[in-house]
Coordinates of C-alpha atoms in Angstrom, one line a residue:
M1 CA 0.0 0.0 0.0
E2 CA 1.5 3.3 -1.1
N3 CA 2.6 5.9 1.5
W4 CA 2.0 3.6 4.5
N5 CA 4.3 1.2 6.3
Q6 CA 3.3 -1.3 9.0
T7 CA 4.9 -0.3 12.3
M8 CA 3.7 -3.2 14.4
S9 CA 6.0 -6.1 15.2
A10 CA 5.4 -9.7 14.2
G11 CA 3.9 -10.6 17.6
P12 CA 0.9 -8.2 17.6
L13 CA 0.2 -8.9 13.9
L14 CA 0.1 -12.6 14.4
G15 CA -2.2 -12.1 17.4
I16 CA -4.5 -10.0 15.3
A17 CA -4.6 -12.6 12.6
A18 CA -5.3 -15.4 15.1
A19 CA -8.0 -13.4 16.8
A20 CA -9.6 -12.6 13.4
I21 CA -9.7 -16.2 12.4
A22 CA -11.1 -17.3 15.8
V23 CA -13.9 -14.7 15.7
L24 CA -14.8 -15.7 12.2
L25 CA -15.0 -19.4 13.1
L26 CA -17.0 -18.6 16.3
M27 CA -19.5 -16.5 14.4
V28 CA -20.1 -18.9 11.6
I29 CA -20.0 -22.2 13.5
K30 CA -21.3 -21.3 16.9
F31 CA -23.7 -18.4 16.3
R32 CA -24.7 -19.4 12.7
V33 CA -24.1 -15.9 11.2
H34 CA -24.1 -16.0 7.4
A35 CA -20.5 -16.4 6.1
F36 CA -20.8 -13.5 3.7
V37 CA -21.8 -11.0 6.4
T38 CA -19.2 -12.5 8.8
L39 CA -16.3 -12.2 6.4
I40 CA -17.1 -8.6 5.6
L41 CA -17.4 -7.7 9.4
V42 CA -14.2 -9.6 10.3
S43 CA -12.3 -8.1 7.4
L44 CA -13.4 -4.6 8.5
L45 CA -12.4 -5.2 12.2
T46 CA -9.1 -6.7 11.2
A47 CA -8.2 -3.7 9.0
F48 CA -8.9 -1.3 12.0
A49 CA -6.9 -3.5 14.4
A50 CA -3.9 -3.8 12.1
G51 CA -3.7 0.0 11.8
I52 CA -4.5 0.3 8.1
P53 CA -5.2 4.0 7.5
V54 CA -8.9 4.7 7.9
D55 CA -9.3 6.4 4.5
R56 CA -7.8 3.2 2.9
I57 CA -9.9 0.6 4.7
V58 CA -12.9 0.6 2.4
P59 CA -10.9 0.9 -0.8
T60 CA -8.8 -2.1 0.5
L61 CA -11.9 -4.1 1.2
V62 CA -13.5 -3.3 -2.2
E63 CA -10.3 -3.8 -4.2
N64 CA -9.7 -7.2 -2.8
F65 CA -13.3 -8.2 -3.0
G66 CA -13.5 -7.0 -6.6
S67 CA -10.2 -8.6 -7.7
T68 CA -11.4 -12.0 -6.4
L69 CA -15.0 -11.6 -7.7
G70 CA -13.9 -10.5 -11.1
S71 CA -12.3 -13.8 -12.0
V72 CA -14.4 -16.0 -9.8
A73 CA -17.8 -14.6 -11.0
L74 CA -16.9 -15.1 -14.7
L75 CA -15.4 -18.6 -14.0
I76 CA -18.2 -19.9 -11.8
G77 CA -21.0 -18.3 -13.9
L78 CA -19.8 -19.6 -17.2
G79 CA -18.7 -22.9 -15.7
A80 CA -22.2 -23.3 -14.2
M81 CA -23.8 -22.5 -17.5
L82 CA -21.7 -25.1 -19.3
G83 CA -22.4 -27.6 -16.5
K84 CA -26.1 -26.9 -16.7
L85 CA -26.2 -27.5 -20.4
V86 CA -24.4 -30.8 -20.0
E87 CA -26.7 -31.8 -17.2
S88 CA -30.1 -30.6 -18.7
S89 CA -29.4 -32.2 -22.0
G90 CA -28.9 -35.6 -20.4
G91 CA -25.2 -35.6 -21.2
A92 CA -24.1 -35.9 -17.5
K93 CA -26.3 -39.0 -17.1
V94 CA -25.0 -40.5 -20.3
L95 CA -21.4 -40.0 -19.2
A96 CA -22.1 -41.2 -15.7
D97 CA -23.8 -44.4 -17.0
R98 CA -20.8 -45.1 -19.4
M99 CA -18.2 -44.6 -16.6
I100 CA -20.1 -46.9 -14.3
A101 CA -20.4 -49.5 -17.0
I102 CA -16.7 -49.4 -17.7
F103 CA -15.2 -49.0 -14.2
G104 CA -18.0 -50.5 -12.1
E105 CA -19.8 -48.9 -9.1
K106 CA -17.0 -49.5 -6.6
R107 CA -14.3 -47.9 -8.8
A108 CA -16.3 -44.9 -9.9
P109 CA -14.7 -42.5 -7.4
F110 CA -11.2 -43.7 -8.5
A111 CA -12.2 -43.2 -12.1
L112 CA -13.4 -39.6 -11.4
G113 CA -10.1 -38.8 -9.7
V114 CA -8.0 -40.2 -12.5
A115 CA -10.1 -38.3 -15.1
S116 CA -9.6 -35.1 -13.0
L117 CA -5.8 -35.7 -12.9
L118 CA -5.7 -35.8 -16.7
M119 CA -8.0 -32.8 -17.0
G120 CA -6.0 -30.9 -14.4
F121 CA -2.8 -30.9 -16.4
P122 CA -3.8 -27.8 -18.4
I123 CA -6.9 -26.5 -16.7
F124 CA -7.0 -24.5 -13.4
M125 CA -8.4 -26.1 -10.3
D126 CA -11.6 -24.0 -10.0
A127 CA -12.5 -24.2 -13.7
G128 CA -11.8 -28.0 -13.8
L129 CA -13.9 -28.8 -10.7
I130 CA -16.8 -26.8 -12.0
V131 CA -16.7 -28.4 -15.4
M132 CA -16.6 -31.9 -13.7
L133 CA -19.3 -31.2 -11.2
P134 CA -22.3 -32.2 -13.3
V135 CA -20.7 -35.6 -14.0
I136 CA -19.8 -36.0 -10.3
F137 CA -23.4 -35.2 -9.1
A138 CA -24.9 -37.5 -11.8
I139 CA -22.8 -40.4 -10.7
A140 CA -23.5 -39.8 -7.0
K141 CA -27.2 -39.6 -7.8
R142 CA -27.1 -42.7 -10.1
L143 CA -25.5 -44.7 -7.3
N144 CA -27.6 -43.0 -4.6
G145 CA -24.5 -42.3 -2.5
P146 CA -23.1 -39.4 -0.5
I147 CA -21.1 -36.7 -2.3
I148 CA -17.8 -36.8 -0.4
P149 CA -16.4 -40.0 -1.9
F150 CA -17.2 -38.8 -5.4
A151 CA -16.4 -35.1 -5.3
L152 CA -13.4 -35.1 -3.0
P153 CA -11.1 -37.3 -5.1
A154 CA -11.8 -35.0 -8.1
A155 CA -11.2 -31.8 -6.1
A156 CA -7.9 -33.2 -4.7
A157 CA -6.8 -34.2 -8.1
F158 CA -7.2 -30.7 -9.5
S159 CA -5.4 -29.3 -6.5
V160 CA -2.4 -31.6 -6.9
M161 CA -2.0 -30.7 -10.5
H162 CA -2.6 -27.0 -9.9
V163 CA 0.0 -26.7 -7.2
F164 CA 2.8 -29.1 -8.3
V165 CA 2.8 -29.4 -12.1
P166 CA 3.7 -26.7 -14.7
P167 CA 2.3 -25.2 -16.8
H168 CA 0.2 -23.9 -13.9
P169 CA 1.3 -20.4 -12.9
G170 CA 2.5 -21.0 -9.4
P171 CA 5.1 -23.7 -10.1
V172 CA 6.2 -21.9 -13.3
A173 CA 6.8 -18.7 -11.4
A174 CA 8.7 -20.5 -8.6
S175 CA 10.8 -22.3 -11.2
E176 CA 11.8 -19.0 -12.8
L177 CA 12.6 -17.4 -9.4
Y178 CA 14.8 -20.4 -8.3
G179 CA 16.3 -20.9 -11.7
A180 CA 15.0 -24.5 -11.8
N181 CA 14.9 -26.5 -15.0
L182 CA 11.2 -26.2 -15.9
G183 CA 11.1 -29.5 -17.8
L184 CA 12.5 -31.4 -14.8
V185 CA 10.0 -29.7 -12.5
M186 CA 7.2 -30.7 -14.8
M187 CA 8.5 -34.3 -15.1
T188 CA 9.1 -34.7 -11.4
G189 CA 5.7 -33.1 -10.6
V190 CA 3.9 -35.5 -12.9
L191 CA 5.7 -38.5 -11.3
I192 CA 4.7 -37.5 -7.7
A193 CA 1.2 -36.4 -8.7
F194 CA -0.5 -39.8 -8.8
P195 CA 0.8 -41.3 -5.5
L196 CA 0.3 -37.9 -3.8
W197 CA -3.3 -37.8 -5.1
Y198 CA -3.9 -41.4 -4.2
L199 CA -2.8 -41.0 -0.6
S200 CA -4.1 -37.5 0.2
G201 CA -7.1 -37.5 -2.1
Y202 CA -8.5 -40.9 -2.8
L203 CA -7.7 -42.8 0.4
W204 CA -8.5 -39.8 2.5
S205 CA -11.9 -39.4 0.8
R206 CA -12.8 -43.0 1.6
F207 CA -11.8 -42.5 5.3
A208 CA -13.7 -39.2 5.5
A209 CA -16.8 -40.6 3.9
S210 CA -16.8 -43.4 6.5
R211 CA -16.7 -40.9 9.4
I212 CA -18.7 -37.9 8.1
T213 CA -22.2 -38.1 6.8
L214 CA -23.0 -35.6 4.1
E215 CA -26.0 -36.6 2.0
Q216 CA -26.1 -35.9 -1.7
V217 CA -28.5 -33.1 -2.7
A218 CA -30.2 -34.1 -6.0
G219 CA -28.7 -32.2 -8.8
G220 CA -26.2 -30.4 -6.6
M221 CA -25.5 -26.8 -7.6
F222 CA -27.3 -27.4 -10.9
G223 CA -30.6 -28.0 -9.3
D224 CA -33.0 -30.9 -10.0
S225 CA -33.7 -32.1 -13.5
D226 CA -36.6 -34.0 -14.9
E227 CA -34.9 -37.0 -16.6
E228 CA -38.2 -38.0 -18.2
E229 CA -38.1 -34.9 -20.4
V230 CA -34.8 -35.8 -21.9
T231 CA -35.9 -37.7 -25.0
N232 CA -32.9 -37.2 -27.2
P233 CA -29.7 -37.2 -25.1
P234 CA -26.4 -36.4 -26.8
S235 CA -23.9 -39.1 -27.7
I236 CA -21.0 -39.9 -25.4
G237 CA -18.6 -38.3 -27.9
A238 CA -20.5 -35.0 -27.9
V239 CA -20.4 -34.9 -24.1
L240 CA -16.7 -35.6 -23.9
A241 CA -16.0 -33.0 -26.6
M242 CA -17.9 -30.4 -24.5
L243 CA -15.9 -31.2 -21.4
L244 CA -12.6 -31.4 -23.2
L245 CA -13.1 -28.2 -25.2
P246 CA -12.3 -25.7 -22.4
M247 CA -9.3 -27.9 -21.4
V248 CA -7.9 -27.7 -24.9
L249 CA -8.4 -23.9 -25.1
I250 CA -6.9 -23.3 -21.7
F251 CA -3.9 -25.4 -22.6
M252 CA -3.2 -22.8 -25.4
N253 CA -2.6 -20.3 -22.6
T254 CA -0.8 -22.4 -20.0
G255 CA 1.1 -24.4 -22.6
L256 CA 2.4 -21.2 -24.4
D257 CA 3.3 -19.7 -21.0
F258 CA 5.4 -22.9 -20.4
L259 CA 7.1 -22.5 -23.8
R260 CA 7.8 -18.8 -23.0
A261 CA 9.4 -19.6 -19.6
A262 CA 11.5 -22.3 -21.4
G263 CA 12.6 -19.8 -24.0
M264 CA 10.9 -21.6 -26.8
A265 CA 8.4 -19.0 -27.8
D266 CA 8.4 -15.2 -28.3
S267 CA 5.7 -13.7 -26.0
D268 CA 5.7 -10.5 -28.2
A269 CA 4.6 -12.3 -31.3
G270 CA 1.1 -11.6 -32.5
W271 CA 0.1 -15.2 -32.8
F272 CA 1.3 -15.8 -29.2
K273 CA -0.8 -13.0 -27.8
F274 CA -3.9 -14.1 -29.8
C275 CA -3.7 -17.8 -28.8
S276 CA -3.0 -16.8 -25.2
A277 CA -6.1 -14.6 -25.1
L278 CA -8.2 -17.4 -26.5
G279 CA -6.9 -19.7 -23.8
E280 CA -7.7 -17.3 -20.9
T281 CA -10.1 -19.2 -18.6
P282 CA -13.1 -16.8 -19.0
I283 CA -12.8 -16.7 -22.8
A284 CA -12.2 -20.4 -23.0
L285 CA -15.4 -21.1 -21.0
L286 CA -17.4 -18.5 -23.0
I287 CA -16.4 -20.2 -26.2
S288 CA -17.3 -23.6 -24.7
V289 CA -20.7 -22.3 -23.6
L290 CA -21.5 -20.9 -27.1
V291 CA -20.5 -24.2 -28.7
A292 CA -22.5 -26.2 -26.1
L293 CA -25.5 -24.1 -26.8
W294 CA -25.4 -25.4 -30.4
V295 CA -24.2 -28.9 -29.9
L296 CA -26.3 -29.7 -26.8
G297 CA -29.2 -27.3 -27.5
G298 CA -29.8 -26.0 -31.0
R299 CA -28.9 -29.3 -32.8
R300 CA -31.2 -31.2 -30.4
G301 CA -34.2 -29.0 -31.2
K302 CA -34.3 -26.6 -28.3
S303 CA -35.5 -23.1 -29.0
G304 CA -33.8 -19.9 -28.0
T305 CA -36.2 -19.3 -25.2
A306 CA -35.8 -22.7 -23.7
L307 CA -32.0 -22.4 -23.8
E308 CA -32.2 -18.9 -22.2
K309 CA -34.2 -20.5 -19.3
V310 CA -31.6 -23.2 -18.9
L311 CA -28.7 -20.7 -18.7
D312 CA -30.7 -18.5 -16.3
S313 CA -31.5 -21.4 -14.0
A314 CA -27.7 -22.1 -13.7
L315 CA -27.0 -18.7 -12.1
G316 CA -29.4 -18.7 -9.1
P317 CA -27.8 -21.6 -7.1
I318 CA -24.3 -20.2 -7.5
C319 CA -24.9 -16.6 -6.3
S320 CA -24.1 -17.5 -2.7
V321 CA -20.9 -19.3 -3.8
V322 CA -19.7 -16.3 -5.8
L323 CA -20.3 -13.7 -3.1
I324 CA -18.8 -15.8 -0.2
T325 CA -15.8 -16.6 -2.3
G326 CA -15.3 -12.9 -3.1
A327 CA -15.6 -12.1 0.6
G328 CA -13.0 -14.8 1.4
G329 CA -10.7 -13.1 -1.1
M330 CA -11.4 -9.8 0.7
F331 CA -10.4 -11.2 4.1
G332 CA -7.2 -12.7 2.6
G333 CA -6.4 -9.4 0.9
V334 CA -6.8 -7.5 4.2
L335 CA -4.3 -9.8 5.9
R336 CA -1.8 -9.3 3.1
A337 CA -2.2 -5.5 3.2
S338 CA -1.7 -5.5 6.9
G339 CA 1.9 -6.8 6.5
I340 CA 1.4 -10.1 8.4
G341 CA 3.2 -12.1 5.7
D342 CA 6.2 -9.8 5.7
A343 CA 6.3 -10.0 9.5
L344 CA 6.3 -13.8 9.4
S345 CA 9.1 -14.0 6.8
G346 CA 11.2 -11.6 8.9
S347 CA 10.8 -13.7 12.0
L348 CA 12.2 -16.8 10.3
E349 CA 15.6 -15.4 9.4
N350 CA 17.5 -16.7 12.4
L351 CA 15.9 -20.1 12.8
G352 CA 18.9 -22.0 11.3
L353 CA 16.7 -24.3 9.1
S354 CA 18.1 -26.0 6.0
V355 CA 17.2 -24.3 2.8
I356 CA 14.6 -26.8 1.7
M357 CA 13.0 -26.9 5.1
A358 CA 13.0 -23.1 5.4
A359 CA 11.4 -22.8 1.9
Y360 CA 8.6 -25.2 3.1
V361 CA 8.1 -23.4 6.4
V362 CA 8.0 -19.9 4.8
A363 CA 5.4 -21.1 2.3
V364 CA 3.3 -22.8 5.0
L365 CA 3.3 -19.6 7.1
M366 CA 2.5 -17.4 4.2
R367 CA -0.4 -19.7 3.2
V368 CA -1.8 -19.9 6.7
A369 CA -1.5 -16.1 7.1
Q370 CA -3.0 -14.8 3.9
G371 CA -4.8 -17.7 2.2
S372 CA -3.8 -17.7 -1.5
A373 CA -1.7 -20.7 -2.5
T374 CA -0.2 -18.9 -5.5
V375 CA 0.7 -15.8 -3.5
A376 CA 2.3 -18.1 -0.8
L377 CA 4.3 -20.0 -3.4
V378 CA 5.5 -17.0 -5.4
T379 CA 6.3 -15.0 -2.2
A380 CA 8.2 -17.8 -0.5
A381 CA 10.2 -18.5 -3.7
G382 CA 11.1 -14.8 -4.0
L383 CA 12.2 -14.7 -0.3
M384 CA 14.3 -17.9 -0.6
A385 CA 15.7 -17.4 -4.1
P386 CA 18.9 -15.7 -2.9
A387 CA 19.7 -18.6 -0.5
V388 CA 19.1 -21.1 -3.2
E389 CA 21.3 -19.2 -5.7
A390 CA 24.1 -18.9 -3.1
G391 CA 23.9 -22.6 -2.2
D392 CA 25.8 -25.4 -4.0
F393 CA 22.8 -27.4 -5.1
S394 CA 22.5 -29.9 -7.9
T395 CA 19.9 -29.4 -10.6
M396 CA 17.6 -31.9 -9.1
Q397 CA 18.0 -30.5 -5.6
V398 CA 16.8 -27.1 -7.0
V399 CA 13.8 -28.9 -8.5
A400 CA 13.1 -30.5 -5.1
I401 CA 13.3 -27.1 -3.3
T402 CA 10.8 -25.8 -5.9
L403 CA 8.4 -28.7 -5.2
A404 CA 8.9 -28.3 -1.4
T405 CA 7.9 -24.7 -1.7
A406 CA 4.8 -25.7 -3.7
A407 CA 4.0 -28.2 -1.0
G408 CA 4.1 -25.5 1.7
S409 CA 1.8 -23.3 -0.3
V410 CA -1.1 -25.7 -0.2
F411 CA -1.0 -26.3 3.6
A412 CA -4.3 -26.1 5.6
S413 CA -6.7 -24.2 3.4
H414 CA -9.0 -22.4 5.8
V415 CA -11.3 -19.4 6.1
N416 CA -9.0 -16.8 4.6
D417 CA -8.7 -18.8 1.4
S418 CA -11.3 -18.1 -1.2
G419 CA -10.8 -21.7 -2.5
F420 CA -12.0 -23.0 0.9
W421 CA -15.4 -21.3 0.5
L422 CA -15.6 -22.3 -3.2
V423 CA -15.0 -26.0 -2.6
G424 CA -17.1 -26.1 0.6
R425 CA -20.1 -24.4 -1.0
L426 CA -19.9 -26.3 -4.3
M427 CA -19.9 -29.6 -2.4
G428 CA -22.7 -28.5 -0.1
M429 CA -20.6 -28.5 3.1
D430 CA -20.9 -26.2 6.1
V431 CA -17.8 -24.5 7.5
K432 CA -17.3 -27.2 10.2
T433 CA -17.5 -30.0 7.7
T434 CA -15.3 -28.2 5.2
L435 CA -12.6 -27.8 7.9
K436 CA -12.8 -31.5 8.7
V437 CA -12.8 -32.6 5.1
W438 CA -11.0 -30.1 2.8
T439 CA -8.6 -28.4 5.3
T440 CA -7.4 -31.9 6.4
Q441 CA -7.0 -33.0 2.8
Q442 CA -4.9 -29.9 1.9
T443 CA -2.8 -30.5 5.0
L444 CA -2.2 -34.1 4.1
E445 CA -1.3 -33.1 0.5
S446 CA 1.2 -30.5 1.8
V447 CA 2.9 -32.8 4.3
L448 CA 3.1 -35.8 1.9
G449 CA 4.2 -33.5 -1.0
F450 CA 7.1 -32.2 1.2
A451 CA 8.1 -35.7 2.1
M452 CA 8.3 -36.6 -1.5
A453 CA 10.3 -33.4 -2.4
W454 CA 12.6 -34.1 0.5
A455 CA 13.2 -37.7 -0.8
V456 CA 14.1 -36.2 -4.2
F457 CA 16.5 -33.7 -2.5
M458 CA 18.3 -36.5 -0.5
L459 CA 18.5 -38.9 -3.5
F460 CA 20.0 -36.4 -5.9

């Protein structure tokens, strides 16, 4: 923030952050105050307590709410429309039936997770999860089962790929800051992705489902559908094409960014800028919705008025998700503006940790303090880059440090992370259940990811 410097020491700032989180949890869980109202109130009180100038408090709240909402509203809105088109056309049921026929009822959660791992290579976590949701809900409804064992493996798969594997922006930026070989980071990330997902996503989802009862709401965020009205469902090929189209388009953006970072493409070229723009997540989803309107609607005899009603019906159920996610981004933004992350990093200077452990710890503390995994990863890599550059590390050890930092950045997603609210609301979980299910999964993913990165560091 311009013309203002935080004068509080690390101790009071950490106390303010801890108190803010405690008040937020107490209001939402104990007193049942709506999460949207609570997040705004706690963000405001935190800004006052942290000493942010009074004339900058409201602009800080609005800017962080708007920056989160700008991307999230487009992503969730267009993703929900695409999902509703797939669901209302009968395509989700068609794909669910085919997956169950191929993999069997018992292996359906495993199949959903593996499919999400593959989709998660080019597509961002939020977008991928929203695109997969109609299939997840359709399978859960088809098997008359609770949502956790079906949705959690998919969400964990997208998280693993988003955090550890280029061409996603976090690991690409960290690789550039550390000077790591991007190809080796991608190869190593891909190698650890499956066992990491299997342990922290698939097995944890089975354990969580056996301990936590969360019944499936028919239709999920897409509402109920009348299956008897679907007389001409699309083919399995058409459904797969609609689900893969945004993935292919987004890969134009993430893949080109990977080539740029590797020095294989000129980012100033006109074709590069054009293809990158088409691959931006909102544009990719918009194109996918327009294509789906024709493939799943117009070609199947639906009129413009009927399609308009389908798209409109997709927006109502996700309004709460959008607003709460934006407010979660507001809370995280206030914590960042207050200087809590900088205070944490400064307090770690004299701990005497090894470089790989210090990189992990810094990323963990940045993640817990301000919420955003990407911010935690990039900030921690920026802070630790001089130590990595000064150390005598092998090429693979630098790769391991990069992955260790990525592991720290995913630790313990909680109420200051917009993703916490997004996943919880999309899966129909209250705050307490989301803490038990999602926060624990993210912690397991972080700890196991660091263990694998440490093994790579010691072996090479």
